[in-house]
Short mmCIF file of C-alpha atoms in Angstrom, two decimals:
data_model
loop_
_atom_site.label_atom_id
_atom_site.label_comp_id
_atom_site.label_asym_id
_atom_site.label_seq_id
_atom_site.Cartn_x
_atom_site.Cartn_y
_atom_site.Cartn_z
CA MET A 64 0.00 0.00 0.00
CA LYS A 65 1.29 3.41 -0.95
CA LYS A 66 1.33 6.43 1.28
CA GLN A 67 1.45 9.93 -0.11
CA ALA A 68 2.54 13.24 1.39
CA ILE A 69 2.49 16.96 0.73
CA LEU A 70 4.16 19.38 3.08
CA ARG A 71 3.40 23.04 2.81
CA THR A 72 3.30 26.22 4.84
CA SER A 73 1.15 29.13 3.80
CA GLY A 74 -0.68 32.21 4.96
CA VAL A 75 -1.69 35.79 4.25
CA LEU A 76 -1.34 38.31 7.09
CA CYS A 77 -2.46 35.60 9.50
CA ALA A 78 -1.55 32.37 11.23
CA ALA A 79 -0.23 30.04 8.57
CA ALA A 80 -0.96 26.42 7.83
CA GLY A 81 1.14 23.50 6.73
CA MET A 82 -0.24 20.78 4.42
CA LEU A 83 0.93 17.19 4.37
CA ALA A 84 -0.24 14.63 1.81
CA LEU A 85 0.95 11.29 0.31
CA SER A 86 1.03 9.36 -3.29
CA GLY A 87 3.70 6.71 -4.61
CA CYS A 88 7.09 6.00 -6.42
CA GLY A 89 10.98 5.50 -6.22
CA THR A 90 14.76 4.42 -7.23
CA THR A 91 18.41 3.88 -5.61
CA ALA A 92 21.92 5.04 -4.59
CA SER A 93 27.37 7.71 -1.55
CA ASN A 94 30.26 11.20 0.90
CA ASN A 95 33.37 13.33 2.84
CA ALA A 96 32.59 17.13 2.47
CA THR A 97 33.73 19.11 -0.51
CA SER A 98 33.65 17.05 -3.67
CA ASN A 99 32.61 13.36 -4.49
CA HIS A 100 29.24 12.06 -3.40
CA THR A 101 29.28 9.24 -0.89
CA SER A 102 27.40 10.37 2.25
CA ALA A 103 24.95 12.85 3.92
CA ASN A 104 22.12 12.78 6.49
CA SER A 105 18.43 13.49 7.46
CA SER A 106 16.04 13.38 10.39
CA ALA A 107 12.31 12.94 10.75
CA ILE A 108 11.17 10.69 7.90
CA SER A 109 11.90 7.41 9.66
CA SER A 110 8.24 7.00 10.60
CA VAL A 111 6.91 7.35 7.04
CA SER A 112 6.36 4.18 5.01
CA ALA A 113 8.02 4.15 1.59
CA SER A 114 6.28 3.19 -1.62
CA LYS A 115 7.57 0.18 -3.55
CA ARG A 116 9.28 0.34 -6.89
CA GLY A 117 11.29 -2.49 -8.36
CA SER A 118 13.52 -4.20 -5.82
CA GLY A 119 13.96 -1.13 -3.62
CA SER A 120 11.81 0.94 -1.29
CA THR A 121 11.98 4.64 -2.18
CA LEU A 122 10.12 7.75 -1.09
CA ASP A 123 9.92 10.28 -3.94
CA ILE A 124 9.79 13.96 -3.00
CA VAL A 125 9.34 16.83 -5.43
CA ASN A 126 11.54 19.92 -5.13
CA SER A 127 12.57 22.88 -7.27
CA PRO A 128 15.24 23.80 -8.05
CA VAL A 129 17.85 21.05 -7.57
CA THR A 130 21.22 22.52 -6.48
CA ASP A 131 24.45 20.65 -5.74
CA ASP A 132 25.37 22.43 -2.51
CA PHE A 133 24.35 20.85 0.80
CA ASN A 134 25.65 23.67 2.98
CA PRO A 135 23.51 23.97 6.15
CA PHE A 136 24.56 27.61 6.55
CA SER A 137 23.12 28.60 3.18
CA SER A 138 19.61 30.03 3.03
CA SER A 139 19.20 28.31 -0.36
CA ALA A 140 20.33 24.83 0.71
CA PRO A 141 18.30 22.11 -1.07
CA THR A 142 15.58 20.09 0.61
CA GLY A 143 16.95 17.59 3.13
CA THR A 144 20.13 19.48 4.00
CA PHE A 145 18.72 20.38 7.41
CA GLY A 146 17.17 17.36 9.05
CA PHE A 147 17.88 14.58 6.58
CA LEU A 148 21.60 15.41 6.71
CA TYR A 149 22.61 17.93 9.38
CA GLN A 150 20.82 17.94 12.71
CA PRO A 151 20.30 20.39 15.59
CA LEU A 152 20.58 19.77 19.32
CA LEU A 153 16.84 19.89 20.02
CA VAL A 154 13.69 20.43 17.97
CA LEU A 155 10.66 22.42 19.07
CA ASP A 156 7.34 21.26 17.63
CA SER A 157 5.54 24.56 17.22
CA LEU A 158 2.20 22.77 16.91
CA SER A 159 2.30 20.97 20.26
CA GLY A 160 4.89 23.14 22.01
CA LYS A 161 6.91 20.03 22.89
CA THR A 162 10.71 19.86 22.56
CA TYR A 163 12.23 16.68 21.14
CA PRO A 164 15.82 15.45 21.62
CA MET A 165 18.11 15.17 18.64
CA LEU A 166 21.89 15.49 19.08
CA GLY A 167 21.12 16.81 22.53
CA THR A 168 18.96 14.91 25.01
CA SER A 169 18.09 17.67 27.47
CA ALA A 170 18.58 21.36 28.24
CA VAL A 171 18.79 22.60 31.84
CA TRP A 172 18.75 26.26 32.88
CA SER A 173 20.67 27.75 35.80
CA ASN A 174 22.21 31.03 36.94
CA GLY A 175 18.89 32.84 36.83
CA ASN A 176 18.06 31.52 33.36
CA GLN A 177 21.25 32.93 31.93
CA THR A 178 23.09 29.61 31.53
CA MET A 179 21.82 26.64 29.52
CA THR A 180 23.55 23.25 29.74
CA VAL A 181 22.76 20.76 26.99
CA GLU A 182 23.50 17.08 27.54
CA LEU A 183 24.56 15.38 24.30
CA ARG A 184 23.49 12.02 22.93
CA LYS A 185 26.24 9.55 23.82
CA GLY A 186 27.51 7.12 21.19
CA THR A 187 26.48 9.31 18.24
CA LYS A 188 28.66 9.02 15.14
CA TRP A 189 29.13 11.10 12.03
CA SER A 190 28.25 9.38 8.78
CA ASP A 191 31.94 8.66 8.16
CA GLY A 192 32.12 6.71 11.44
CA LYS A 193 33.94 9.37 13.50
CA ALA A 194 32.60 10.08 17.02
CA PHE A 195 30.36 13.10 17.61
CA THR A 196 31.40 15.06 20.74
CA SER A 197 30.98 18.40 22.46
CA ALA A 198 33.99 19.65 20.46
CA ASP A 199 31.83 19.57 17.32
CA VAL A 200 29.13 21.68 18.95
CA VAL A 201 31.58 24.26 20.32
CA PHE A 202 33.34 24.39 16.94
CA THR A 203 30.06 25.00 15.10
CA PHE A 204 29.10 27.95 17.29
CA ASP A 205 32.63 29.38 17.23
CA LEU A 206 32.45 29.15 13.43
CA LEU A 207 29.29 31.29 13.43
CA LYS A 208 30.97 33.78 15.75
CA LYS A 209 34.03 34.05 13.49
CA TYR A 210 31.91 34.39 10.34
CA PRO A 211 28.79 36.40 11.32
CA ASP A 212 27.27 36.17 7.83
CA ALA A 213 26.76 32.45 8.47
CA ASP A 214 24.91 33.16 11.73
CA LEU A 215 21.51 33.22 10.02
CA ASN A 216 19.59 33.39 13.30
CA GLY A 217 21.89 35.86 15.04
CA VAL A 218 22.64 33.56 17.98
CA TRP A 219 25.75 35.49 18.93
CA SER A 220 23.68 38.61 19.49
CA LYS A 221 22.42 36.79 22.59
CA LEU A 222 25.27 34.44 23.54
CA SER A 223 28.44 35.43 25.38
CA SER A 224 30.18 32.04 25.28
CA VAL A 225 29.81 28.36 24.32
CA THR A 226 32.05 25.89 26.15
CA ALA A 227 32.43 22.13 26.41
CA LYS A 228 31.71 20.33 29.67
CA GLY A 229 33.54 17.09 29.05
CA ASN A 230 32.78 15.19 25.84
CA ASP A 231 29.05 14.90 26.39
CA ALA A 232 27.75 18.33 27.43
CA VAL A 233 27.90 21.94 26.26
CA VAL A 234 27.33 25.11 28.31
CA PHE A 235 25.70 28.11 26.61
CA GLN A 236 26.17 31.38 28.48
CA PHE A 237 23.66 34.09 27.52
CA LYS A 238 24.34 37.81 27.89
CA GLN A 239 21.11 38.08 29.84
CA PRO A 240 18.20 35.73 30.67
CA ASP A 241 16.43 34.83 27.42
CA VAL A 242 14.79 31.42 27.56
CA PRO A 243 12.62 31.93 24.43
CA PHE A 244 15.69 32.66 22.28
CA ALA A 245 17.08 29.24 23.15
CA TYR A 246 14.85 27.99 20.32
CA TYR A 247 17.31 29.43 17.78
CA VAL A 248 20.35 28.12 19.61
CA GLU A 249 18.95 24.62 19.97
CA GLN A 250 17.96 24.44 16.29
CA THR A 251 21.34 25.45 14.88
CA PRO A 252 22.66 22.70 12.56
CA ILE A 253 25.83 21.08 13.94
CA VAL A 254 28.75 20.31 11.60
CA PRO A 255 31.77 18.01 12.11
CA LYS A 256 34.91 19.78 13.30
CA HIS A 257 37.22 17.25 11.62
CA ILE A 258 35.77 18.23 8.21
CA TRP A 259 34.86 21.89 8.56
CA ASN A 260 37.97 23.12 10.40
CA SER A 261 39.82 23.28 7.07
CA LEU A 262 37.00 24.76 4.95
CA GLY A 263 37.22 28.40 6.03
CA ASP A 264 34.29 30.82 5.65
CA PRO A 265 31.13 28.65 5.74
CA THR A 266 29.26 31.12 3.54
CA LYS A 267 31.74 30.47 0.73
CA VAL A 268 31.90 26.68 1.01
CA LYS A 269 30.24 24.44 -1.55
CA VAL A 270 29.35 21.16 0.14
CA THR A 271 28.86 18.39 -2.39
CA ASN A 272 29.93 15.51 -0.16
CA PRO A 273 28.32 16.12 3.27
CA ILE A 274 29.30 14.30 6.46
CA SER A 275 26.52 14.50 9.03
CA THR A 276 24.60 12.73 11.79
CA GLY A 277 21.09 12.30 10.39
CA PRO A 278 19.30 9.16 9.20
CA PHE A 279 20.45 9.53 5.58
CA THR A 280 23.57 10.01 3.51
CA LEU A 281 23.85 11.52 0.04
CA ALA A 282 23.98 8.70 -2.50
CA SER A 283 23.84 10.39 -5.91
CA PHE A 284 23.23 13.73 -7.59
CA SER A 285 22.19 14.86 -11.07
CA GLN A 286 20.64 18.03 -12.46
CA GLN A 287 17.24 16.32 -12.41
CA ASN A 288 17.26 14.69 -8.98
CA TYR A 289 19.35 13.57 -6.02
CA THR A 290 19.08 10.55 -3.76
CA PHE A 291 19.56 9.92 -0.06
CA LYS A 292 20.14 6.45 1.36
CA ALA A 293 19.82 5.24 4.96
CA ASN A 294 22.81 6.07 7.16
CA PRO A 295 24.16 2.83 8.72
CA ASN A 296 25.72 4.91 11.53
CA TYR A 297 22.49 6.69 12.45
CA TRP A 298 22.03 7.03 16.23
CA GLY A 299 18.31 6.31 15.88
CA GLY A 300 18.88 2.80 14.53
CA GLU A 301 17.48 1.33 11.35
CA VAL A 302 15.64 3.85 9.16
CA GLN A 303 12.27 2.59 7.97
CA VAL A 304 12.59 4.39 4.63
CA PRO A 305 15.82 3.05 3.09
CA GLU A 306 15.93 5.59 0.28
CA ILE A 307 14.60 9.05 -0.61
CA ARG A 308 14.78 10.52 -4.09
CA ILE A 309 14.15 14.23 -4.58
CA ASP A 310 13.13 15.21 -8.10
CA GLU A 311 13.03 18.62 -9.73
CA VAL A 312 9.55 19.43 -10.98
CA GLU A 313 8.79 22.83 -12.46
CA GLY A 314 5.51 24.44 -11.53
CA ASN A 315 2.52 23.62 -9.37
CA ASP A 316 0.52 22.10 -12.22
CA ASN A 317 3.18 19.49 -12.98
CA ALA A 318 3.53 18.66 -9.30
CA GLU A 319 -0.24 18.25 -8.92
CA LEU A 320 -0.43 15.89 -11.90
CA GLN A 321 2.43 13.75 -10.67
CA LEU A 322 1.04 13.58 -7.14
CA ALA A 323 -2.42 12.63 -8.35
CA SER A 324 -1.00 9.95 -10.68
CA GLY A 325 1.28 8.50 -8.00
CA THR A 326 4.52 9.38 -9.81
CA ILE A 327 5.78 11.19 -6.71
CA ASP A 328 5.05 10.58 -3.03
CA TRP A 329 5.57 13.89 -1.27
CA ALA A 330 5.53 17.55 -2.30
CA GLY A 331 5.26 21.05 -0.88
CA TYR A 332 3.00 22.79 -3.37
CA PHE A 333 -0.20 24.79 -3.14
CA ILE A 334 -3.14 22.72 -4.39
CA PRO A 335 -6.43 24.62 -4.82
CA ASN A 336 -9.51 22.58 -3.89
CA VAL A 337 -7.25 19.84 -2.55
CA ASP A 338 -10.09 17.49 -1.60
CA LYS A 339 -11.44 17.30 -5.14
CA VAL A 340 -8.20 17.68 -7.09
CA TYR A 341 -6.03 15.39 -4.97
CA ALA A 342 -7.59 13.55 -2.03
CA SER A 343 -10.56 12.20 -4.00
CA ARG A 344 -8.26 10.49 -6.55
CA SER A 345 -7.26 7.71 -4.16
CA PRO A 346 -8.01 6.59 -0.61
CA ASN A 347 -4.23 6.66 -0.10
CA ASN A 348 -3.96 10.36 -1.00
CA LYS A 349 -3.74 12.24 2.29
CA TYR A 350 -2.86 15.77 3.35
CA TRP A 351 -2.21 17.53 6.63
CA PHE A 352 -2.76 21.24 7.06
CA PRO A 353 -1.88 22.37 10.61
CA SER A 354 -1.30 25.96 11.72
CA THR A 355 2.37 25.92 12.56
CA ALA A 356 3.67 29.45 11.88
CA PRO A 357 2.26 32.95 11.47
CA ILE A 358 2.83 34.82 8.20
CA VAL A 359 3.07 38.55 8.81
CA LEU A 360 3.26 41.74 6.75
CA TYR A 361 5.85 44.09 8.27
CA PRO A 362 5.81 47.76 7.20
CA ASN A 363 9.19 49.42 6.80
CA LEU A 364 9.04 52.07 9.50
CA SER A 365 12.14 53.80 8.14
CA ASN A 366 10.09 54.73 5.06
CA PRO A 367 8.92 58.34 5.59
CA LEU A 368 5.40 57.50 4.42
CA LEU A 369 4.92 54.19 6.24
CA SER A 370 6.38 55.66 9.43
CA GLN A 371 3.20 57.76 9.74
CA LEU A 372 0.59 56.06 11.96
CA PRO A 373 -2.42 57.42 9.98
CA VAL A 374 -1.01 55.88 6.79
CA ARG A 375 -0.62 52.48 8.43
CA GLU A 376 -4.12 52.73 9.90
CA ALA A 377 -5.52 53.56 6.46
CA ILE A 378 -3.70 50.62 4.88
CA SER A 379 -5.02 48.27 7.53
CA LEU A 380 -8.60 49.43 7.05
CA ALA A 381 -8.28 48.99 3.27
CA ILE A 382 -7.23 45.33 3.46
CA ASP A 383 -10.03 42.79 3.10
CA ARG A 384 -8.38 39.98 5.03
CA GLN A 385 -11.26 37.57 4.57
CA GLU A 386 -11.04 37.97 0.80
CA LEU A 387 -7.29 37.40 0.94
CA SER A 388 -7.83 34.19 2.87
CA THR A 389 -10.55 32.97 0.51
CA LYS A 390 -9.06 33.96 -2.85
CA ALA A 391 -5.31 33.93 -2.27
CA GLU A 392 -5.21 30.91 0.05
CA ASP A 393 -8.31 29.03 -1.11
CA GLY A 394 -9.74 29.31 2.38
CA TYR A 395 -7.04 27.09 3.89
CA VAL A 396 -6.03 29.71 6.45
CA THR A 397 -8.04 31.82 8.84
CA SER A 398 -8.20 35.54 8.15
CA ALA A 399 -5.74 37.70 10.03
CA SER A 400 -6.44 39.08 13.48
CA PRO A 401 -4.55 41.19 16.05
CA THR A 402 -3.95 37.97 17.99
CA GLY A 403 -2.76 36.12 14.86
CA LEU A 404 0.76 35.72 16.21
CA VAL A 405 -0.70 33.31 18.75
CA LEU A 406 -1.18 29.95 17.04
CA PRO A 407 -4.42 28.00 17.52
CA SER A 408 -2.56 25.48 19.67
CA GLN A 409 -1.63 28.36 22.00
CA ASN A 410 -5.10 29.91 22.35
CA SER A 411 -5.25 29.05 26.04
CA TRP A 412 -2.75 31.88 26.58
CA LEU A 413 -5.18 34.49 25.25
CA ASP A 414 -7.20 36.57 27.66
CA PRO A 415 -10.84 35.51 27.08
CA ASN A 416 -11.99 38.98 28.15
CA LEU A 417 -10.23 40.90 25.38
CA PRO A 418 -12.49 43.58 23.82
CA LYS A 419 -13.71 43.02 20.26
CA GLN A 420 -11.35 45.60 18.75
CA ASP A 421 -8.40 43.65 20.13
CA VAL A 422 -9.35 40.34 18.55
CA SER A 423 -10.44 41.33 15.05
CA PHE A 424 -9.56 43.79 12.29
CA SER A 425 -12.06 46.06 10.55
CA TYR A 426 -12.43 46.36 6.78
CA ASN A 427 -13.60 49.89 5.98
CA PRO A 428 -12.25 51.44 2.72
CA LYS A 429 -14.31 54.62 3.16
CA ARG A 430 -12.87 55.21 6.62
CA SER A 431 -9.42 54.50 5.18
CA ILE A 432 -9.81 57.34 2.69
CA GLN A 433 -11.21 59.67 5.35
CA ILE A 434 -8.16 59.10 7.55
CA LEU A 435 -5.78 59.91 4.71
CA GLU A 436 -7.69 63.03 3.64
CA SER A 437 -8.03 64.32 7.20
CA ASN A 438 -4.27 64.02 7.63
CA GLY A 439 -3.50 66.04 4.51
CA TYR A 440 -2.77 63.28 2.02
CA PRO A 441 -4.05 63.94 -1.50
CA GLU A 442 -6.55 61.56 -3.07
CA SER A 443 -3.86 60.20 -5.42
CA VAL A 444 -2.12 58.59 -2.44
CA THR A 445 -5.09 56.24 -2.02
#
């Protein structure tokens, strides 16, 4: 039996949603860290059943574009670089609010919530068989400190030091108490010191032969697709999906057709009317659409026009958020609200006695124009 999956995140000025669905296909598959393909890694797919093709078991994922650079410090790294290959210390599930162990098994705060000590997973190996230790974690963070352009989450704006506590623990000293920011520290991808200590600036490194700790290694690469195979050194044991192939497919329409026909198993594309177009084609076609992240429109307050409160008020009143949700997102997401930064799974944190104006936006184009005109803006501005 085939399982199918689509993963997507979407939203318009509101809490976003992620969609997961499934359909069927596959093929087969090798690493160090700068040239030749022989190894890489991944993380959370081990619980997904693979579809059958030929003698192997392969999960096909659609992606675009396909690029031969598995650098975890690149914002354009291809699908699977983070998770399938390189892993963080801990992972926060934003849907449930639970934290799951990865390369780290626990994080304990002390010193008035200014010091965080992370215990590491003992016995973990890199995909080339070398031992993973606290030295790798300290090296990774020192690398980001030395080359700030690689510090995509700005962790060193909050950290004052990162030190090893033996081989199996790391101490993160914060400049001041900041427990929420630990999310970014814990989710930083960790790289092997014995490979990366000779590569220099991580923002200028092209990684075509990654060494990592995840459940997969890079097996092959072409301009049309690349393949991961199960990592025999994976700390989590045998991976249930022995192979993942990621294909380049241009455009949503092509992805929809291939998903519906079972040519691919998993994709992250927007599918209008997903029940009719996709789910109804097969009882095995499934999707998941949870609210996992808010999508927000931020005005540039350094702009002399947008820095004016009346202008921003007028813009807000002129936006029909319900129409955006219905037409732009096919009704998959709820319309935006002032409390939209709080995800549905976190609604218990909201004050139930909030006044109406604090829980919903108004759509009033006429009032929008009145505000602009009363503040001296000509009609052409609207």
